[in-house]
Amino acid sequence: MNSKEQHTQLIKKQALELGFSFCGISQAGFLEEEAPRLENWLKANMHGEMKYMENHFDKRLDPRLLVPGAKSVISLLLNYYPQQQQNPDSYKISKYAYGEDYHFVIKDKLKNLLSFIQEEIGEVDGRVFVDSAPVLDKAWAAKSGLGWVGKNNNLINKGNGSFFFVAELILDLDLVYDNATTNHCGTCTACIDACPTQAIESPYVVNGSKCISYLTIELKDALPEQFSGKLDDWMYGCDVCQDVCPWNRFSKPHNEPLFLAKPNIIDYDKNQWNDLTQELFNEVFRKSAVKRTKYSGLMRNMKFLNGDK
């Protein structure tokens, strides 16, 4: 076994020991297929107010512009599918936000992995990424064989579904590269048919400005009247296109203690949420991704769901 193979095995083994669900590796380079797709999506203004998507166009498509001398993109998946379910008489919160903020949980694991690589292999330069920089994470995960990008633009793993966080480690180290897998969406249109706001305008084209996740989290202004009665009780994020995906019948509960659901998130009913105070919001959502929408945003969402504009 040559050193490249040894290094690859070592990294993949350590990634799993750190709690990651899957690890795949692809060669750093320009994402030719994604370039026109991203350009057309931006031109059609499907990113709404997410103006940051317009920045660093070249960097989004070429990790060598993010890490000088980059040779490998290590893609990692971390399962967040919960064992517990929310109270059925509650406003809905996306499953990924049941526990602690994934940005911090995953970044810690990635930093540990990078330190391990530098200790075991030597002088390796690299950067860790969790939704924090212009990296097309799902494209890289698909390239490295961890799944395919479905019609709802989520990464789908054949044996485990799509309830995964996707993260990257970009290194200036040559490794053995994995091959992309095949697409298994077939003729299924479950996600397109089920989307409450028709955000999936055609297979593989999601209009971000219509997506409930965008509306309840990213949008800072008043919610547009056209979506009245269409948010399906979601007050933070949305899982509809994943919940109906046939591949998610293979989802298995995660085993990450930091992602365990906070009791209030599981137990509260609508009346309790409607009475939420700023103080209680700070307490319930301490170290939570829900803090992104702020107390005012969450209250705005609930009022909209109640028909109170």
CSV table of N, CA, C and O in Angstrom, one decimal, residues 172-253:
chain,number,residue,atom,x,y,z
A,172,ASP,N,-4.3,20.5,0.9
A,172,ASP,CA,-3.3,20.5,-0.1
A,172,ASP,C,-2.5,19.1,-0.1
A,172,ASP,O,-1.3,19.1,-0.2
A,173,LEU,N,-3.3,18.1,0.0
A,173,LEU,CA,-2.7,16.7,0.1
A,173,LEU,C,-3.3,15.8,-0.9
A,173,LEU,O,-4.6,15.8,-1.1
A,174,ASP,N,-2.5,15.1,-1.7
A,174,ASP,CA,-3.0,14.1,-2.7
A,174,ASP,C,-3.5,12.9,-1.9
A,174,ASP,O,-2.9,12.3,-1.1
A,175,LEU,N,-4.7,12.4,-2.3
A,175,LEU,CA,-5.3,11.3,-1.7
A,175,LEU,C,-6.0,10.4,-2.8
A,175,LEU,O,-6.0,10.8,-4.0
A,176,VAL,N,-6.5,9.3,-2.4
A,176,VAL,CA,-7.2,8.4,-3.4
A,176,VAL,C,-8.6,8.9,-3.5
A,176,VAL,O,-9.3,9.1,-2.5
A,177,TYR,N,-9.1,9.1,-4.7
A,177,TYR,CA,-10.4,9.7,-4.9
A,177,TYR,C,-11.5,8.7,-5.2
A,177,TYR,O,-11.3,7.7,-5.8
A,178,ASP,N,-12.7,9.0,-4.6
A,178,ASP,CA,-13.9,8.2,-4.8
A,178,ASP,C,-14.6,8.6,-6.1
A,178,ASP,O,-14.4,9.7,-6.6
A,179,ASN,N,-15.5,7.7,-6.5
A,179,ASN,CA,-16.3,8.0,-7.7
A,179,ASN,C,-17.7,8.4,-7.4
A,179,ASN,O,-18.3,7.9,-6.4
A,180,ALA,N,-18.3,9.2,-8.2
A,180,ALA,CA,-19.7,9.6,-8.0
A,180,ALA,C,-20.6,8.4,-8.1
A,180,ALA,O,-20.3,7.5,-8.9
A,181,THR,N,-21.7,8.4,-7.4
A,181,THR,CA,-22.7,7.4,-7.5
A,181,THR,C,-23.7,7.8,-8.6
A,181,THR,O,-23.7,8.9,-9.1
A,182,THR,N,-24.7,6.9,-8.9
A,182,THR,CA,-25.7,7.2,-9.9
A,182,THR,C,-26.9,7.8,-9.2
A,182,THR,O,-27.1,7.7,-8.0
A,183,ASN,N,-27.7,8.5,-9.9
A,183,ASN,CA,-29.0,9.2,-9.4
A,183,ASN,C,-30.1,8.1,-9.4
A,183,ASN,O,-30.3,7.4,-10.4
A,184,HIS,N,-30.8,8.1,-8.2
A,184,HIS,CA,-31.9,7.1,-8.1
A,184,HIS,C,-33.2,7.8,-7.8
A,184,HIS,O,-34.1,7.2,-7.2
A,185,CYS,N,-33.4,9.0,-8.3
A,185,CYS,CA,-34.7,9.6,-8.1
A,185,CYS,C,-35.7,9.0,-9.1
A,185,CYS,O,-36.9,9.0,-8.8
A,186,GLY,N,-35.3,8.6,-10.3
A,186,GLY,CA,-36.2,8.0,-11.3
A,186,GLY,C,-37.3,9.0,-11.7
A,186,GLY,O,-37.1,10.2,-11.8
A,187,THR,N,-38.5,8.4,-11.8
A,187,THR,CA,-39.7,9.2,-12.2
A,187,THR,C,-40.4,9.8,-11.0
A,187,THR,O,-41.4,10.5,-11.2
A,188,CYS,N,-39.9,9.6,-9.8
A,188,CYS,CA,-40.6,10.0,-8.6
A,188,CYS,C,-40.7,11.6,-8.5
A,188,CYS,O,-39.7,12.2,-8.8
A,189,THR,N,-41.8,12.1,-8.2
A,189,THR,CA,-42.0,13.5,-8.0
A,189,THR,C,-42.6,13.9,-6.7
A,189,THR,O,-43.2,14.9,-6.5
A,190,ALA,N,-42.4,13.0,-5.7
A,190,ALA,CA,-43.0,13.2,-4.4
A,190,ALA,C,-42.7,14.5,-3.7
A,190,ALA,O,-43.6,15.2,-3.2
A,191,CYS,N,-41.4,14.9,-3.8
A,191,CYS,CA,-41.0,16.2,-3.2
A,191,CYS,C,-41.6,17.4,-3.9
A,191,CYS,O,-42.1,18.3,-3.3
A,192,ILE,N,-41.7,17.3,-5.3
A,192,ILE,CA,-42.3,18.4,-6.1
A,192,ILE,C,-43.7,18.5,-5.7
A,192,ILE,O,-44.2,19.7,-5.5
A,193,ASP,N,-44.5,17.4,-5.7
A,193,ASP,CA,-45.9,17.4,-5.4
A,193,ASP,C,-46.3,17.9,-4.0
A,193,ASP,O,-47.3,18.5,-3.8
A,194,ALA,N,-45.4,17.6,-3.1
A,194,ALA,CA,-45.7,17.9,-1.7
A,194,ALA,C,-45.4,19.3,-1.2
A,194,ALA,O,-45.9,19.7,-0.2
A,195,CYS,N,-44.5,20.0,-1.9
A,195,CYS,CA,-44.0,21.3,-1.4
A,195,CYS,C,-45.2,22.2,-1.2
A,195,CYS,O,-45.9,22.6,-2.2
A,196,PRO,N,-45.4,22.7,0.0
A,196,PRO,CA,-46.6,23.6,0.2
A,196,PRO,C,-46.6,24.9,-0.6
A,196,PRO,O,-47.7,25.5,-0.8
A,197,THR,N,-45.4,25.4,-0.9
A,197,THR,CA,-45.3,26.7,-1.6
A,197,THR,C,-44.9,26.5,-3.1
A,197,THR,O,-44.6,27.5,-3.7
A,198,GLN,N,-44.9,25.3,-3.6
A,198,GLN,CA,-44.4,25.0,-5.0
A,198,GLN,C,-43.0,25.6,-5.3
A,198,GLN,O,-42.8,26.2,-6.3
A,199,ALA,N,-42.2,25.5,-4.3
A,199,ALA,CA,-40.8,26.1,-4.4
A,199,ALA,C,-39.9,25.2,-5.4
A,199,ALA,O,-39.0,25.8,-6.0
A,200,ILE,N,-40.2,23.9,-5.5
A,200,ILE,CA,-39.5,23.1,-6.5
A,200,ILE,C,-40.2,23.3,-7.8
A,200,ILE,O,-41.1,22.6,-8.2
A,201,GLU,N,-39.7,24.3,-8.6
A,201,GLU,CA,-40.4,24.7,-9.8
A,201,GLU,C,-40.3,23.6,-10.9
A,201,GLU,O,-41.1,23.6,-11.8
A,202,SER,N,-39.2,22.9,-10.9
A,202,SER,CA,-39.0,21.8,-11.9
A,202,SER,C,-38.0,20.9,-11.2
A,202,SER,O,-37.3,21.3,-10.3
A,203,PRO,N,-37.8,19.6,-11.7
A,203,PRO,CA,-36.8,18.7,-11.1
A,203,PRO,C,-35.4,19.4,-11.0
A,203,PRO,O,-35.0,20.0,-12.0
A,204,TYR,N,-34.9,19.4,-9.8
A,204,TYR,CA,-33.5,19.9,-9.5
A,204,TYR,C,-33.5,21.5,-9.5
A,204,TYR,O,-32.4,22.0,-9.4
A,205,VAL,N,-34.6,22.2,-9.7
A,205,VAL,CA,-34.6,23.6,-9.6
A,205,VAL,C,-35.5,24.1,-8.5
A,205,VAL,O,-36.7,24.0,-8.6
A,206,VAL,N,-34.9,24.6,-7.4
A,206,VAL,CA,-35.6,25.0,-6.3
A,206,VAL,C,-35.5,26.6,-6.2
A,206,VAL,O,-34.4,27.1,-6.2
A,207,ASN,N,-36.7,27.2,-6.2
A,207,ASN,CA,-36.8,28.6,-6.1
A,207,ASN,C,-36.6,29.0,-4.6
A,207,ASN,O,-37.6,28.9,-3.9
A,208,GLY,N,-35.4,29.3,-4.2
A,208,GLY,CA,-35.2,29.6,-2.8
A,208,GLY,C,-36.1,30.7,-2.2
A,208,GLY,O,-36.5,30.6,-1.0
A,209,SER,N,-36.5,31.6,-3.0
A,209,SER,CA,-37.3,32.7,-2.5
A,209,SER,C,-38.8,32.3,-2.2
A,209,SER,O,-39.5,33.0,-1.6
A,210,LYS,N,-39.1,31.0,-2.6
A,210,LYS,CA,-40.5,30.5,-2.3
A,210,LYS,C,-40.4,29.4,-1.2
A,210,LYS,O,-41.4,28.9,-0.7
A,211,CYS,N,-39.2,29.0,-0.8
A,211,CYS,CA,-39.0,27.9,0.1
A,211,CYS,C,-39.3,28.3,1.5
A,211,CYS,O,-39.0,29.4,2.0
A,212,ILE,N,-40.0,27.5,2.3
A,212,ILE,CA,-40.5,27.8,3.6
A,212,ILE,C,-39.3,28.0,4.5
A,212,ILE,O,-39.3,28.9,5.4
A,213,SER,N,-38.2,27.3,4.3
A,213,SER,CA,-37.0,27.5,5.1
A,213,SER,C,-36.5,29.0,4.9
A,213,SER,O,-36.1,29.6,5.9
A,214,TYR,N,-36.4,29.4,3.7
A,214,TYR,CA,-36.0,30.8,3.4
A,214,TYR,C,-36.9,31.8,4.0
A,214,TYR,O,-36.5,32.7,4.7
A,215,LEU,N,-38.2,31.6,3.8
A,215,LEU,CA,-39.2,32.5,4.3
A,215,LEU,C,-39.2,32.7,5.9
A,215,LEU,O,-39.3,33.8,6.4
A,216,THR,N,-39.0,31.6,6.6
A,216,THR,CA,-39.1,31.6,8.0
A,216,THR,C,-37.7,31.9,8.7
A,216,THR,O,-37.7,32.2,9.9
A,217,ILE,N,-36.6,31.8,7.9
A,217,ILE,CA,-35.3,32.0,8.5
A,217,ILE,C,-34.5,33.2,7.9
A,217,ILE,O,-34.1,34.1,8.6
A,218,GLU,N,-34.4,33.1,6.6
A,218,GLU,CA,-33.5,34.1,5.9
A,218,GLU,C,-34.2,35.4,5.6
A,218,GLU,O,-33.6,36.5,5.7
A,219,LEU,N,-35.5,35.4,5.3
A,219,LEU,CA,-36.2,36.6,5.0
A,219,LEU,C,-36.4,37.5,6.2
A,219,LEU,O,-36.9,37.0,7.3
A,220,LYS,N,-35.9,38.7,6.2
A,220,LYS,CA,-36.0,39.6,7.3
A,220,LYS,C,-37.2,40.5,7.3
A,220,LYS,O,-37.6,41.0,8.4
A,221,ASP,N,-37.8,40.7,6.2
A,221,ASP,CA,-39.0,41.6,6.1
A,221,ASP,C,-40.3,40.8,6.4
A,221,ASP,O,-40.2,39.7,6.8
A,222,ALA,N,-41.4,41.5,6.2
A,222,ALA,CA,-42.7,40.8,6.5
A,222,ALA,C,-42.9,39.7,5.5
A,222,ALA,O,-42.4,39.7,4.4
A,223,LEU,N,-43.5,38.6,6.0
A,223,LEU,CA,-43.8,37.5,5.1
A,223,LEU,C,-44.8,37.9,4.0
A,223,LEU,O,-45.8,38.5,4.3
A,224,PRO,N,-44.5,37.6,2.7
A,224,PRO,CA,-45.4,38.0,1.6
A,224,PRO,C,-46.8,37.3,1.8
A,224,PRO,O,-46.9,36.2,2.1
A,225,GLU,N,-47.8,38.2,1.5
A,225,GLU,CA,-49.2,37.8,1.6
A,225,GLU,C,-49.5,36.5,0.8
A,225,GLU,O,-50.4,35.7,1.2
A,226,GLN,N,-48.8,36.4,-0.3
A,226,GLN,CA,-49.1,35.2,-1.2
A,226,GLN,C,-48.9,33.9,-0.6
A,226,GLN,O,-49.4,32.9,-1.0
A,227,PHE,N,-48.2,33.9,0.6
A,227,PHE,CA,-47.9,32.6,1.2
A,227,PHE,C,-48.8,32.4,2.4
A,227,PHE,O,-48.7,31.4,3.2
A,228,SER,N,-49.8,33.2,2.6
A,228,SER,CA,-50.8,33.1,3.7
A,228,SER,C,-51.5,31.8,3.6
A,228,SER,O,-52.0,31.4,2.5
A,229,GLY,N,-51.5,31.0,4.7
A,229,GLY,CA,-52.2,29.7,4.7
A,229,GLY,C,-51.4,28.6,4.0
A,229,GLY,O,-51.9,27.5,3.9
A,230,LYS,N,-50.2,28.9,3.6
A,230,LYS,CA,-49.4,27.9,2.8
A,230,LYS,C,-48.1,27.4,3.6
A,230,LYS,O,-47.4,26.6,3.0
A,231,LEU,N,-47.9,27.9,4.8
A,231,LEU,CA,-46.7,27.5,5.5
A,231,LEU,C,-46.8,26.2,6.3
A,231,LEU,O,-45.8,25.8,6.9
A,232,ASP,N,-48.0,25.6,6.3
A,232,ASP,CA,-48.1,24.3,6.8
A,232,ASP,C,-47.6,24.2,8.3
A,232,ASP,O,-47.1,23.2,8.7
A,233,ASP,N,-47.8,25.3,9.1
A,233,ASP,CA,-47.5,25.3,10.5
A,233,ASP,C,-46.0,25.3,10.8
A,233,ASP,O,-45.6,25.0,11.9
A,234,TRP,N,-45.2,25.5,9.8
A,234,TRP,CA,-43.7,25.6,10.0
A,234,TRP,C,-43.3,27.0,10.6
A,234,TRP,O,-43.6,28.0,9.9
A,235,MET,N,-42.8,27.0,11.8
A,235,MET,CA,-42.3,28.3,12.3
A,235,MET,C,-40.8,28.5,12.2
A,235,MET,O,-40.3,29.6,12.3
A,236,TYR,N,-40.1,27.4,11.9
A,236,TYR,CA,-38.6,27.5,11.7
A,236,TYR,C,-38.2,26.4,10.7
A,236,TYR,O,-38.2,25.2,11.1
A,237,GLY,N,-37.9,26.7,9.5
A,237,GLY,CA,-37.4,25.7,8.5
A,237,GLY,C,-38.6,24.9,8.0
A,237,GLY,O,-39.7,25.3,8.2
A,238,CYS,N,-38.2,23.9,7.3
A,238,CYS,CA,-39.3,23.0,6.7
A,238,CYS,C,-38.6,21.7,6.3
A,238,CYS,O,-37.5,21.7,5.8
A,239,ASP,N,-39.3,20.5,6.6
A,239,ASP,CA,-38.8,19.2,6.2
A,239,ASP,C,-39.7,18.5,5.2
A,239,ASP,O,-39.4,17.3,5.0
A,240,VAL,N,-40.7,19.2,4.7
A,240,VAL,CA,-41.7,18.4,3.9
A,240,VAL,C,-41.1,17.6,2.7
A,240,VAL,O,-41.4,16.4,2.6
A,241,CYS,N,-40.2,18.2,2.0
A,241,CYS,CA,-39.6,17.5,0.8
A,241,CYS,C,-38.8,16.3,1.2
A,241,CYS,O,-38.6,15.4,0.4
A,242,GLN,N,-38.2,16.4,2.4
A,242,GLN,CA,-37.5,15.2,2.9
A,242,GLN,C,-38.4,14.2,3.5
A,242,GLN,O,-38.2,13.0,3.4
A,243,ASP,N,-39.4,14.7,4.3
A,243,ASP,CA,-40.4,13.7,4.9
A,243,ASP,C,-41.1,12.8,3.9
A,243,ASP,O,-41.4,11.7,4.2
A,244,VAL,N,-41.3,13.3,2.7
A,244,VAL,CA,-42.1,12.5,1.7
A,244,VAL,C,-41.2,11.7,0.8
A,244,VAL,O,-41.6,10.9,0.1
A,245,CYS,N,-39.9,12.0,0.9
A,245,CYS,CA,-38.9,11.3,0.0
A,245,CYS,C,-38.9,9.8,0.4
A,245,CYS,O,-38.6,9.4,1.5
A,246,PRO,N,-39.1,8.9,-0.6
A,246,PRO,CA,-39.1,7.5,-0.3
A,246,PRO,C,-37.8,6.9,0.3
A,246,PRO,O,-37.8,6.0,1.0
A,247,TRP,N,-36.7,7.6,-0.1
A,247,TRP,CA,-35.4,7.1,0.4
A,247,TRP,C,-35.3,7.4,1.9
A,247,TRP,O,-34.5,6.7,2.5
A,248,ASN,N,-36.1,8.3,2.5
A,248,ASN,CA,-36.0,8.5,3.9
A,248,ASN,C,-36.7,7.5,4.8
A,248,ASN,O,-36.6,7.6,6.0
A,249,ARG,N,-37.3,6.5,4.1
A,249,ARG,CA,-37.8,5.4,5.0
A,249,ARG,C,-36.6,4.6,5.5
A,249,ARG,O,-36.7,3.8,6.4
A,250,PHE,N,-35.4,4.8,5.0
A,250,PHE,CA,-34.2,4.2,5.5
A,250,PHE,C,-33.4,5.0,6.5
A,250,PHE,O,-32.3,4.6,7.0
A,251,SER,N,-34.0,6.2,6.9
A,251,SER,CA,-33.3,7.0,7.9
A,251,SER,C,-33.2,6.3,9.2
A,251,SER,O,-34.2,5.7,9.6
A,252,LYS,N,-32.1,6.4,9.9
A,252,LYS,CA,-31.9,5.8,11.2
A,252,LYS,C,-31.6,7.0,12.2
A,252,LYS,O,-30.9,7.9,11.8
A,253,PRO,N,-32.1,6.9,13.4
A,253,PRO,CA,-31.8,7.9,14.4
A,253,PRO,C,-30.3,8.1,14.6
A,253,PRO,O,-29.5,7.2,14.6
